[in-house]
Short mmCIF file of C-alpha atoms in Angstrom, two decimals:
data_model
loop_
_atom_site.label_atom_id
_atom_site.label_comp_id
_atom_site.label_asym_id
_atom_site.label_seq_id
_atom_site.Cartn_x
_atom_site.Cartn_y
_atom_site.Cartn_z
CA UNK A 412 89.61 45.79 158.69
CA UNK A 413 93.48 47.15 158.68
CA UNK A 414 94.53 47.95 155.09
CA UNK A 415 90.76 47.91 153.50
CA UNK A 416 90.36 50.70 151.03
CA UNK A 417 87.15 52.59 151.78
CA UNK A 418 84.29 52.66 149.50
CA UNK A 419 83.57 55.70 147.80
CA UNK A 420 79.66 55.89 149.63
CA UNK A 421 81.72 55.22 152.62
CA UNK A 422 84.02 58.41 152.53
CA UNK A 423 81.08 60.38 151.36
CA UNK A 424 78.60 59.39 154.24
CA UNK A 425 81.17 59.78 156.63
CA UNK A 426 79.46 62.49 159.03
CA UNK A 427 83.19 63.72 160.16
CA UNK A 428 84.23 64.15 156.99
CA UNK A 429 81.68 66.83 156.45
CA UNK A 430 83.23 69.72 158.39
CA UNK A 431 86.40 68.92 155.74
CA UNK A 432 83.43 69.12 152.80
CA UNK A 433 82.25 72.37 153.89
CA UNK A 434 85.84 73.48 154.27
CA UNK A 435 86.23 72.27 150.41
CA UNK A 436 83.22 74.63 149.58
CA UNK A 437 84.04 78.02 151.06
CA UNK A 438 87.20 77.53 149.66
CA UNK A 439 85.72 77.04 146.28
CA UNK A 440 83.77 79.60 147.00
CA UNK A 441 86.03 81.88 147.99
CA UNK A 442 88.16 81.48 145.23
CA UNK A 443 85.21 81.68 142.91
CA UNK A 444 84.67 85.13 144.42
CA UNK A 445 87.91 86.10 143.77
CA UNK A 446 88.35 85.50 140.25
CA UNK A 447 84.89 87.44 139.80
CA UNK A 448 86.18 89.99 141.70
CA UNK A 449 89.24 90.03 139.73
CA UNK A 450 87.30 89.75 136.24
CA UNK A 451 85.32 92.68 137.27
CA UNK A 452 88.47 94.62 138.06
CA UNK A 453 89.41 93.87 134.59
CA UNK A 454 86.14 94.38 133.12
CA UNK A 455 83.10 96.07 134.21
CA UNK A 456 80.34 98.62 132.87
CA UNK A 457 81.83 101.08 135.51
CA UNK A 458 84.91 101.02 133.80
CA UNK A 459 83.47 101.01 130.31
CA UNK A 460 81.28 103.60 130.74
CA UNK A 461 84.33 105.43 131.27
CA UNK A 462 85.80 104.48 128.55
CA UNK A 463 83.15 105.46 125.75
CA UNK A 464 82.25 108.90 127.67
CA UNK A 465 86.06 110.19 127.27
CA UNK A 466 88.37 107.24 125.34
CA UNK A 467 86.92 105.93 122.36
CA UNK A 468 88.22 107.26 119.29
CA UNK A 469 84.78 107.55 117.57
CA UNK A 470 85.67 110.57 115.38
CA UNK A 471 88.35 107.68 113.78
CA UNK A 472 86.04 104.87 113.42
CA UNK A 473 83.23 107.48 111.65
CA UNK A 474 86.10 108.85 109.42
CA UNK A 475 86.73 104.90 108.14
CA UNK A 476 83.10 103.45 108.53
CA UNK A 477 81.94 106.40 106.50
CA UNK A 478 84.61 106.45 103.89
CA UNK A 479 84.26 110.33 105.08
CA UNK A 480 81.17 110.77 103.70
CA UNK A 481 79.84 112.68 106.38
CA UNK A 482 76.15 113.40 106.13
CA UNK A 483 76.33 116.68 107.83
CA UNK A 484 78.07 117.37 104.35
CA UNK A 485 75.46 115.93 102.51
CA UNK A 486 75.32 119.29 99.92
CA UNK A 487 78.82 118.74 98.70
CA UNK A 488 79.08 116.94 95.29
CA UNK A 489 80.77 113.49 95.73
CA UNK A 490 79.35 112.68 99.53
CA UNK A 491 77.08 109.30 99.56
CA UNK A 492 75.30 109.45 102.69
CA UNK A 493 74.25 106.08 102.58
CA UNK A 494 77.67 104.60 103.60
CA UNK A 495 76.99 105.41 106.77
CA UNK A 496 73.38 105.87 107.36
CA UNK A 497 72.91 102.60 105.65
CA UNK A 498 75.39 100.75 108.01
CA UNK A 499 74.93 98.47 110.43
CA UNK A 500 75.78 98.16 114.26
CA UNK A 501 75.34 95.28 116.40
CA UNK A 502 75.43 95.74 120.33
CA UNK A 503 75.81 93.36 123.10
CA UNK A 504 74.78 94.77 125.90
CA UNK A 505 74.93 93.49 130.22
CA UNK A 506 73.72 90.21 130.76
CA UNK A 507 74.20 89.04 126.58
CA UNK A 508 70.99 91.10 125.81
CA UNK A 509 71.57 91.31 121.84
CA UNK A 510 70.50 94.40 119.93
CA UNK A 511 70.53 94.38 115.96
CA UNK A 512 69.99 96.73 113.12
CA UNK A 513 70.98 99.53 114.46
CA UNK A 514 72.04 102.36 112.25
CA UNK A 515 72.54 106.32 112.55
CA UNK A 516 72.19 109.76 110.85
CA UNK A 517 75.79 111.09 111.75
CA UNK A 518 78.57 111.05 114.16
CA UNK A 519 76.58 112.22 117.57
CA UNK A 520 73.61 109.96 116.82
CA UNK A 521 76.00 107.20 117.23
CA UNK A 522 78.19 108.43 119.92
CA UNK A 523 75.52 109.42 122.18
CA UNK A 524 73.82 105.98 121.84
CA UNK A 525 76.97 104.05 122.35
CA UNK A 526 77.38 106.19 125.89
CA UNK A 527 73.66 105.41 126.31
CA UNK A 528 73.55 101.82 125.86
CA UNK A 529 77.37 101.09 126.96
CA UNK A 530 77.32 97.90 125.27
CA UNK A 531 79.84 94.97 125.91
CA UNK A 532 80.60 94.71 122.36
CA UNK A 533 79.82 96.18 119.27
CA UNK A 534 79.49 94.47 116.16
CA UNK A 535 79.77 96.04 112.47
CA UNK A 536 77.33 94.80 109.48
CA UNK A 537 77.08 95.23 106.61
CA UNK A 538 76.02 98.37 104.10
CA UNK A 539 72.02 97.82 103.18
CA UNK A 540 69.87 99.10 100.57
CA UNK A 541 67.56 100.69 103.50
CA UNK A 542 68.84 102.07 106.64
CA UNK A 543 68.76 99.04 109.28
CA UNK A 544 66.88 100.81 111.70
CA UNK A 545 63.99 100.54 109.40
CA UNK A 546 64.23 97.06 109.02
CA UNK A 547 61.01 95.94 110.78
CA UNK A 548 58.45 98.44 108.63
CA UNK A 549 59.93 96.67 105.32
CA UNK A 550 59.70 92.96 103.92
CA UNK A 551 62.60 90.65 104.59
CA UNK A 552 62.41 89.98 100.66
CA UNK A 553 63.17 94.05 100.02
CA UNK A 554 65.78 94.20 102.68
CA UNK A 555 69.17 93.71 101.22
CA UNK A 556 72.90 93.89 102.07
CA UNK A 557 74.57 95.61 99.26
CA UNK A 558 77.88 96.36 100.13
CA UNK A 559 80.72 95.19 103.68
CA UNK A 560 84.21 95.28 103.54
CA UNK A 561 86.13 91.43 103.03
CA UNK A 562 87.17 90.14 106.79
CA UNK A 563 89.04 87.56 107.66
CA UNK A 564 89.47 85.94 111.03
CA UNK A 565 92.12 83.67 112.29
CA UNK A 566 91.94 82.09 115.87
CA UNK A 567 94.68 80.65 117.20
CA UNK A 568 92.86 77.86 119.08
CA UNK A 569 92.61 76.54 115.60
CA UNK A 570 96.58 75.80 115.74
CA UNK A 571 96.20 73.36 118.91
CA UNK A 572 97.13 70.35 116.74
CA UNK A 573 100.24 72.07 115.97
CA UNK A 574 101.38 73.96 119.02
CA UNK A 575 102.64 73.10 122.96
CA UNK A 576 102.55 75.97 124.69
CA UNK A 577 98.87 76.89 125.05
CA UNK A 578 95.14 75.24 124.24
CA UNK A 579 92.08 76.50 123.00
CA UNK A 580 91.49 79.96 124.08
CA UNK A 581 95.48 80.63 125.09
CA UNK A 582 97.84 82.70 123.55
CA UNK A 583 101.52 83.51 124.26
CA UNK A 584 104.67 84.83 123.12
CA UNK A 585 105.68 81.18 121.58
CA UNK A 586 102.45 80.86 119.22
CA UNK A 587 102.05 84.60 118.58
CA UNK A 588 104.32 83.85 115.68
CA UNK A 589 101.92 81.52 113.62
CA UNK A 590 99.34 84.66 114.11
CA UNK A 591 102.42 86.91 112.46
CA UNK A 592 102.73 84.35 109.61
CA UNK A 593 99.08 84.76 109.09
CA UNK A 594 99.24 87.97 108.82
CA UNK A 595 102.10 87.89 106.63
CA UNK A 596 101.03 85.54 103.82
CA UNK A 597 97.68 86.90 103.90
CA UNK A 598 99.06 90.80 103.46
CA UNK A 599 100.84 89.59 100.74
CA UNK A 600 98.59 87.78 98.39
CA UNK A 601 95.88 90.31 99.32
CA UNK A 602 98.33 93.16 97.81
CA UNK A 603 100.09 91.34 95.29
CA UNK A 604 98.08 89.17 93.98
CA UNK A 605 94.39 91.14 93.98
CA UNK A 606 96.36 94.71 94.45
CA UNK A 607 94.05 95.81 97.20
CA UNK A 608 95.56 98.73 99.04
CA UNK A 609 93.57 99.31 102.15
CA UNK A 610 93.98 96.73 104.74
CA UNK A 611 93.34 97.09 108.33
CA UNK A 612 94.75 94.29 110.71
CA UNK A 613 93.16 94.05 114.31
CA UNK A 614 94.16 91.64 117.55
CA UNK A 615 90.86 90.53 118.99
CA UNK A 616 91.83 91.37 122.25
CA UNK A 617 91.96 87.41 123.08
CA UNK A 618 92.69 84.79 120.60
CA UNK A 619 92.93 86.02 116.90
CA UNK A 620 93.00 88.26 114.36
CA UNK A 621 91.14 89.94 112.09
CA UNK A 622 91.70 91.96 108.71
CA UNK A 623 88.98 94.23 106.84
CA UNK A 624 89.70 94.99 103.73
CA UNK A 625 88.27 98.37 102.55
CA UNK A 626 88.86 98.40 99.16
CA UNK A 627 85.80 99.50 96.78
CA UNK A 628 85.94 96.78 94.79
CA UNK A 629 85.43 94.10 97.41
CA UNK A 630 83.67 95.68 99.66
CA UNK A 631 80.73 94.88 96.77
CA UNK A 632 81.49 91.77 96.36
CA UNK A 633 78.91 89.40 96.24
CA UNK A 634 78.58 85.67 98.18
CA UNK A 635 80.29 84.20 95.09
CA UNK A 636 82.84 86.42 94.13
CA UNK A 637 83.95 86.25 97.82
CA UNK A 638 83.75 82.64 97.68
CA UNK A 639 86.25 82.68 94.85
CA UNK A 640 88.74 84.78 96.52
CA UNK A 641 88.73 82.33 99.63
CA UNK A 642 89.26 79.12 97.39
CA UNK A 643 91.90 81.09 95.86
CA UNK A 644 93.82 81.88 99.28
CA UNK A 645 92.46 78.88 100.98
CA UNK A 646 94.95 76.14 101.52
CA UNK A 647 94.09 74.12 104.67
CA UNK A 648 91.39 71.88 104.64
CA UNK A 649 92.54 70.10 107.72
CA UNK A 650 90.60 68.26 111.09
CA UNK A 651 91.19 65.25 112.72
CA UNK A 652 89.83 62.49 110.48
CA UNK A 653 92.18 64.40 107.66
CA UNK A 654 95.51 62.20 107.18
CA UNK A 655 96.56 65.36 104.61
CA UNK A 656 95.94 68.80 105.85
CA UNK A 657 97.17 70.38 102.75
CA UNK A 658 96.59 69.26 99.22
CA UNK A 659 98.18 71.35 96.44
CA UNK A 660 97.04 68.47 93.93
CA UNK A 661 100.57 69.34 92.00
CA UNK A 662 99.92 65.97 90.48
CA UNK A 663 96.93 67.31 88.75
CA UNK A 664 98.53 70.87 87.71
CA UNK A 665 101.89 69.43 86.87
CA UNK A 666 103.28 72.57 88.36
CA UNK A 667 103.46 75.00 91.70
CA UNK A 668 101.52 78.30 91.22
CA UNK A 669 103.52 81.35 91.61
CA UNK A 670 101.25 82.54 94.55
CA UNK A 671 102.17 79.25 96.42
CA UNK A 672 105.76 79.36 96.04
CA UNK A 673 105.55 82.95 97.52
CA UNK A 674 103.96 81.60 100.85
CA UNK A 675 106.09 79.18 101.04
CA UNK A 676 109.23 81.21 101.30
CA UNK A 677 107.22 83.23 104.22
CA UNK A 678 106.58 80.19 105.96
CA UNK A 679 109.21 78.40 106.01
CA UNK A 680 111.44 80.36 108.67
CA UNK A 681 107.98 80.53 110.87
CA UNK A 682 108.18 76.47 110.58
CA UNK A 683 111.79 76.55 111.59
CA UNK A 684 111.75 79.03 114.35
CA UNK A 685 108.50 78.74 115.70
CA UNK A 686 107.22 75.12 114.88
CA UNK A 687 110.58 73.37 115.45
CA UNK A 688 112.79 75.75 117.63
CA UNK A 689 109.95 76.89 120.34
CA UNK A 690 107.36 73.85 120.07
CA UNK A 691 109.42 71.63 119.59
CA UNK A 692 107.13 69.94 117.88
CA UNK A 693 109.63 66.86 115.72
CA UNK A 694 111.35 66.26 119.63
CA UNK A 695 108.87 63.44 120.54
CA UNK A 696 108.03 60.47 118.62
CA UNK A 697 104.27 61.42 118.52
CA UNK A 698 105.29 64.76 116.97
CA UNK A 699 107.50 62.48 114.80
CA UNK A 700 104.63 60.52 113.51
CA UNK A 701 102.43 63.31 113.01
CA UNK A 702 104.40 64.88 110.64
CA UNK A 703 105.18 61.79 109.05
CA UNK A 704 102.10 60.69 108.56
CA UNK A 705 101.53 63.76 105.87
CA UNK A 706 104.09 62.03 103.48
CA UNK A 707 102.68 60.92 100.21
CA UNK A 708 105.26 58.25 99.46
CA UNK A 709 106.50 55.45 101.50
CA UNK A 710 110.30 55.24 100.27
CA UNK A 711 110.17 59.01 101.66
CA UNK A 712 108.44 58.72 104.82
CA UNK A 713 110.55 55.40 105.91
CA UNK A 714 114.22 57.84 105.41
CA UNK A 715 112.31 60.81 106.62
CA UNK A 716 111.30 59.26 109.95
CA UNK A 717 114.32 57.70 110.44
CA UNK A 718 116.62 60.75 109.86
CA UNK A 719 114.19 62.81 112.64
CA UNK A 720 114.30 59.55 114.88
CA UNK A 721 118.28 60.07 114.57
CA UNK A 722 117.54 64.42 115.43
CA UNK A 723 115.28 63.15 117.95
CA UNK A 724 117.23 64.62 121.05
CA UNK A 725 119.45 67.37 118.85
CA UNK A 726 118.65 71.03 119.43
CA UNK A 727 120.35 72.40 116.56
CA UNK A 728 116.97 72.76 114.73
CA UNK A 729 118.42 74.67 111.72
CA UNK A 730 120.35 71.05 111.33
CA UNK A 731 116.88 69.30 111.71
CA UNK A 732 115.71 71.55 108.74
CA UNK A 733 118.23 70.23 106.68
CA UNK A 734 117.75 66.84 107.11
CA UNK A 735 113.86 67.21 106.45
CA UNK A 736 114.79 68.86 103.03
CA UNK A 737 117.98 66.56 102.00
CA UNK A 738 115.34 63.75 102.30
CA UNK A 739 112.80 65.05 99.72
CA UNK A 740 115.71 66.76 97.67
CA UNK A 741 117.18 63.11 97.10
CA UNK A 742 113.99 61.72 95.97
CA UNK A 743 113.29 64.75 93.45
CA UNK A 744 116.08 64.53 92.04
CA UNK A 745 115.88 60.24 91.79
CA UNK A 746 112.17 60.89 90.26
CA UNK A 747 113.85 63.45 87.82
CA UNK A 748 116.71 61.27 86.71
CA UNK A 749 114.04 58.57 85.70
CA UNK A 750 113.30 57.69 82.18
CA UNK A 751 109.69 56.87 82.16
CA UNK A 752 109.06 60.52 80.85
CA UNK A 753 106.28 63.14 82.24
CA UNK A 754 104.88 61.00 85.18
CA UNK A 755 107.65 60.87 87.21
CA UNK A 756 108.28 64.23 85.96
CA UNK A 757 104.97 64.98 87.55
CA UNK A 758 106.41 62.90 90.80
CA UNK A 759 109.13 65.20 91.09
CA UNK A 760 106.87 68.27 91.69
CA UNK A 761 104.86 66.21 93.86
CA UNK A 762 107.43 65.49 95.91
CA UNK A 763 108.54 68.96 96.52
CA UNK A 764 104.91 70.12 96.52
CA UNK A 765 104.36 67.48 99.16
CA UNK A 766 106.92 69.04 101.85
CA UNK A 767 105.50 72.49 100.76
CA UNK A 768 102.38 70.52 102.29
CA UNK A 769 103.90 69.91 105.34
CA UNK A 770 105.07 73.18 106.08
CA UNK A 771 101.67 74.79 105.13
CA UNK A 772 100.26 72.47 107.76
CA UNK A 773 101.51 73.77 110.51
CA UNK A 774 101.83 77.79 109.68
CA UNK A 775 99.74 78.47 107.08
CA UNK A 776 97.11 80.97 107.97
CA UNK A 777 93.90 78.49 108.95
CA UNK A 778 90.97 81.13 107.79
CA UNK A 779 87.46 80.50 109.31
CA UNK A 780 85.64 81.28 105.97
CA UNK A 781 82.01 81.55 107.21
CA UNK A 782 83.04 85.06 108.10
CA UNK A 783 84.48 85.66 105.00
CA UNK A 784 81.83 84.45 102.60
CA UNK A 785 78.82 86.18 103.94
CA UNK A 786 78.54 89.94 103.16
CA UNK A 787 75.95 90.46 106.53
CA UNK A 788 78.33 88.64 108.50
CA UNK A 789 79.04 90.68 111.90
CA UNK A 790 82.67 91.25 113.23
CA UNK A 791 83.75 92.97 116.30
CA UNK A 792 84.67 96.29 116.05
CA UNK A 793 88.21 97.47 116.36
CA UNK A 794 88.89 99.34 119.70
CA UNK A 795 86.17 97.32 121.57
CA UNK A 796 86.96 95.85 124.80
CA UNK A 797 87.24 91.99 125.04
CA UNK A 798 84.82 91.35 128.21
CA UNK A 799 87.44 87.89 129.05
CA UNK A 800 90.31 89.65 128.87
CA UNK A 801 89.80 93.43 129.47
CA UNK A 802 92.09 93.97 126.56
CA UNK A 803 91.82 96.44 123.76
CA UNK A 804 91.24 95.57 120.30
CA UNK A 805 94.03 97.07 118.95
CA UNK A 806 95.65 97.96 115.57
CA UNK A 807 98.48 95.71 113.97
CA UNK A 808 101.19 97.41 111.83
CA UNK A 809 101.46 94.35 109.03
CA UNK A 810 104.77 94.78 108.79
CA UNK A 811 106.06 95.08 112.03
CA UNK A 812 103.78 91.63 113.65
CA UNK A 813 106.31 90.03 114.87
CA UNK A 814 107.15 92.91 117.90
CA UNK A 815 103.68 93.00 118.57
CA UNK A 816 103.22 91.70 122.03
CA UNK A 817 99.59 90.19 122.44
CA UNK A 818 100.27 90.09 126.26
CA UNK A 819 101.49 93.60 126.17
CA UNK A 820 98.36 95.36 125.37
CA UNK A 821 96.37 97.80 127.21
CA UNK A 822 93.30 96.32 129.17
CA UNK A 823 90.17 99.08 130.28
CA UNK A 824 91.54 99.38 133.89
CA UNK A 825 95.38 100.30 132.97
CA UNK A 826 93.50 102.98 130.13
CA UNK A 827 91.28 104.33 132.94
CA UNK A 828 94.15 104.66 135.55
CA UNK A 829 96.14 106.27 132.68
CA UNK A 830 92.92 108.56 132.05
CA UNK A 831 93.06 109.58 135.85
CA UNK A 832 96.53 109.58 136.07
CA UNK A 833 96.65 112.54 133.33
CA UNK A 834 93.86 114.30 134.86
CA UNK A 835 95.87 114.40 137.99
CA UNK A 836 98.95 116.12 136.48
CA UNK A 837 97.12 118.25 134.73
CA UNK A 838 95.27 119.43 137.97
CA UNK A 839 93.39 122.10 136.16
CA UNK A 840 89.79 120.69 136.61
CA UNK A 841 89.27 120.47 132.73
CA UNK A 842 88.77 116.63 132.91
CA UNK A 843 86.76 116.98 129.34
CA UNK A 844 89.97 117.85 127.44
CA UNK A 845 91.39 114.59 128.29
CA UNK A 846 91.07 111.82 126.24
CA UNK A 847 92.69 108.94 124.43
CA UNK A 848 95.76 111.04 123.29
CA UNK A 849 96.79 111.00 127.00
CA UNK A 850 96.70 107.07 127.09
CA UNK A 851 98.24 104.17 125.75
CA UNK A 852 95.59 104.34 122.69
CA UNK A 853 97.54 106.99 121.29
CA UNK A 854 100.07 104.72 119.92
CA UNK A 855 97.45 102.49 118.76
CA UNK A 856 95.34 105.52 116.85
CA UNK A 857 98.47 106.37 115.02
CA UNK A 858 99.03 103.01 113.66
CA UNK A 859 95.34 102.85 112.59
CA UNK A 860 95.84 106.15 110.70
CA UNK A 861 99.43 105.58 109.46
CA UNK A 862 98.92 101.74 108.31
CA UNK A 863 95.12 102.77 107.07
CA UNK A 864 93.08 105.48 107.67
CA UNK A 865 95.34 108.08 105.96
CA UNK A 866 95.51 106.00 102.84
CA UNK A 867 92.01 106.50 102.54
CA UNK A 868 91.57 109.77 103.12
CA UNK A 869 94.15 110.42 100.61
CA UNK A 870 92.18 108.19 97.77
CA UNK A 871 88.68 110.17 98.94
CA UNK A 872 90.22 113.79 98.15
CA UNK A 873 91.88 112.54 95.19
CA UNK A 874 88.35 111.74 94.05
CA UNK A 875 86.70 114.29 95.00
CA UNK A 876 89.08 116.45 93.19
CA UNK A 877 88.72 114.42 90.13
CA UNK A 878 85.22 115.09 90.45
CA UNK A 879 85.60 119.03 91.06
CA UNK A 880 87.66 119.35 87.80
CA UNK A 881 85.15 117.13 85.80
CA UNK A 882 82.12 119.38 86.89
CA UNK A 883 84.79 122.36 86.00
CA UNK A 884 84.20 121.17 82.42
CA UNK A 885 87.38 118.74 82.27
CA UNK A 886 91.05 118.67 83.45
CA UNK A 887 93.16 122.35 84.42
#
């Protein structure tokens, strides 16, 4: 029959089309081979075995994790051993074989284990009133976590409603920017606002970001007190049945609180430059509607959709901007001129509360607060290796986010050819004297002790020589 579209059992009984089937396959299949070849390039316990036998700054990560209190200096007045011997590690080792409870007597303990074991990730815990390793000789009702440092963690895959570039997993130079605002606001109210001193930002290696922050106070914070720093912070309460992402409830308070109006000057060049300048996301009618739809009052959202519909094909974004805020402007001010006293007073606050809303829903920091609220919550360590990526979990200098270049950063094979590459120039056959100072972690150690480790060595001494002139029999 000329013309007759085949049948779908017809194409696949078809014996000649088999040879093109098996073709099909071994390509698959040779492509499949490829990218695990390729992934194992990137990533694979060869490589990281390397890496923790001559790269891994462990004598760093003990300084911090131990708040140097080093037990081999257990004699010394003002040393609490049970920082770190109390501590928890979590390892994932080859084939996602998952090892908890781990804990150590000092440094070499844990450095010789981690070169045993080479795990694929490891995972810090929290502070317990028994050293984890002892966990299975004593009840589950005795066994407590008593102290962990506050984390935060921000993914970016959380941002896909809000971003064009990338999905899911997928990160870029275009959204890297709502990670830096993140960073940003969070920094801020963190030190201004709770005037904790000791935070350490860390790229995942992948998709987000986390901060620990190291502070004694918080770092015994119970389940409730953290909760009530995360309602403070937290803003977005966003998904996709949620017509308002934001709610600042300024109808309620009458006002804006301080801590708000802060963020909100951070944001709002991130929503200009990043948001509408590189996603582009008020250049389509569906992006139109979106952000539309987050209007709390009619008259508003009819001019505001018509003045973007109008900016619809304009590239002068800074001019888009404008017309966003003239729109809610000239209804605050109409609400204020009105007569019918303090609730259209309240309206006018609302209104301008209600574009703060807007803005906050697409570049406010989105906070997964399960990780935040639990003090024996696990987080990655800094410095691990992501196994998807090959990348480094490296250090972020707060303040200078925005040149940080997520693509950028060193994976375990460029560290290991940089490793061999120095041993090579060196050609003196003392391979043990090289280490991560002759790599690209160099850089990345020296922001983790100039943005944060120094800072706490500094406040340690200070105590301890508090402590020296108190046992002196008061101040010299």
């Amino acid at each position: 029959m000329i013309g007759r579209k085949r049948a779908y059992e017809e194409i696949r009984d078809q014996p000649c089309d088999q040879e093109h089937g098996d073709t099909d396959n071994k390509r698959d299949e040779t492509q499949a081979t490829a990218q695990q070849q390729q992934a194992e390039q990137v990533f694979s316990k060869q490589l990281l075995q390397i890496y923790y036998d001559r790269l891994f700054p462990y004598q760093d990560m003990f300084h911090w994790l131990s708040y140097f209190n080093d037990p081999e200096n257990s004699n010394l007045s003002g040393i609490d051993t049970k920082i770190w011997r109390n501590r928890e590690f979590s390892f994932t080792l080859k084939d996602d074989i998952y090892v908890r409870y781990q804990s150590y007597k000092s440094l070499k303990d844990w450095q010789d284990d981690i070169r045993k074991k080479c795990p694929y990730k490891i995972d810090i815990g929290a502070m317990y009133n028994f050293e984890p390793s002892r966990k299975k000789t004593i009840s589950s009702d005795r066994f407590v976590a008593e102290e962990k440092e506050l984390v935060f963690d921000i993914d970016i895959s959380d941002y896909d409603d809000v971003r064009t570039c990338c999905k899911e997993a997928g990160i870029c130079r275009r959204c890297w920017p709502l990670m830096c605002c993140g960073i940003k606001v969070m920094d801020h109210i963190l030190r201004r606002d709770f005037g904790l001193t000791h935070l350490l930002w860390v790229f995942s290696g992948r998709r987000g970001i986390h901060c620990w922050c190291s502070d004694d106070v918080v770092r015994s914070f119970d389940v409730q007190q953290r909760s009530c720093l995360i309602d403070y912070i937290k803003l977005y309460i966003g998904n996709e049945m949620n017509q308002f992402k934001v709610d600042l409830q300024a109808e309620k308070t009458r006002g804006i609180h301080d801590s708000v109006l802060r963020a909100y000057h951070i944001c709002v060049p991130y929503f200009q430059q990043c948001s509408l300048a590189t996603q582009q996301v008020l250049d389509t009618e569906a992006g139109i509607d979106y952000f539309v739809n987050m209007v709390r009052f009619p008259d508003i959202a009819y001019d505001l959709r018509q003045a973007l519909l109008e900016e619809i094909d304009s590239t002068d974004y800074a001019h888009k901007w404008e017309r966003i805020e003239s729109v809610f402007e000239k209804a605050a001010v109409k609400a204020g001129k009105s007569n019918n006293g303090d609730t259209l007073k309240a309206s006018k606050v609302a209104i301008r509360a209600n574009l703060m809303e807007m803005v906050f829903s697409y570049v406010y920091p989105r906070l997964d607060v399960e990780v935040s609220r639990h003090v024996n919550h696990l987080l990655k360590a800094p410095f691990c290796i992501h196994p998807k990526t090959g990348k480094v979990c490296s250090i972020i200098d707060p303040s200078k986010c925005d040149e940080f270049d997520p693509l950028s950063q060193p994976t375990l094979l460029s560290l290991i050819n940089e490793y061999n590459e120095s041993g090579k120039q060196k050609n003196n056959g003392q391979n043990s004297q090289i280490g991560w100072r002759d790599t690209s972690l160099k850089e990345i150690v020296k922001t983790f002790r100039t943005t944060f480790l120094d800072d706490l060595q500094r406040e340690k001494v200070s105590k301890l020589k508090q402590l020296q002139q108190q046992q002196n029999g008061g101040w010299q």
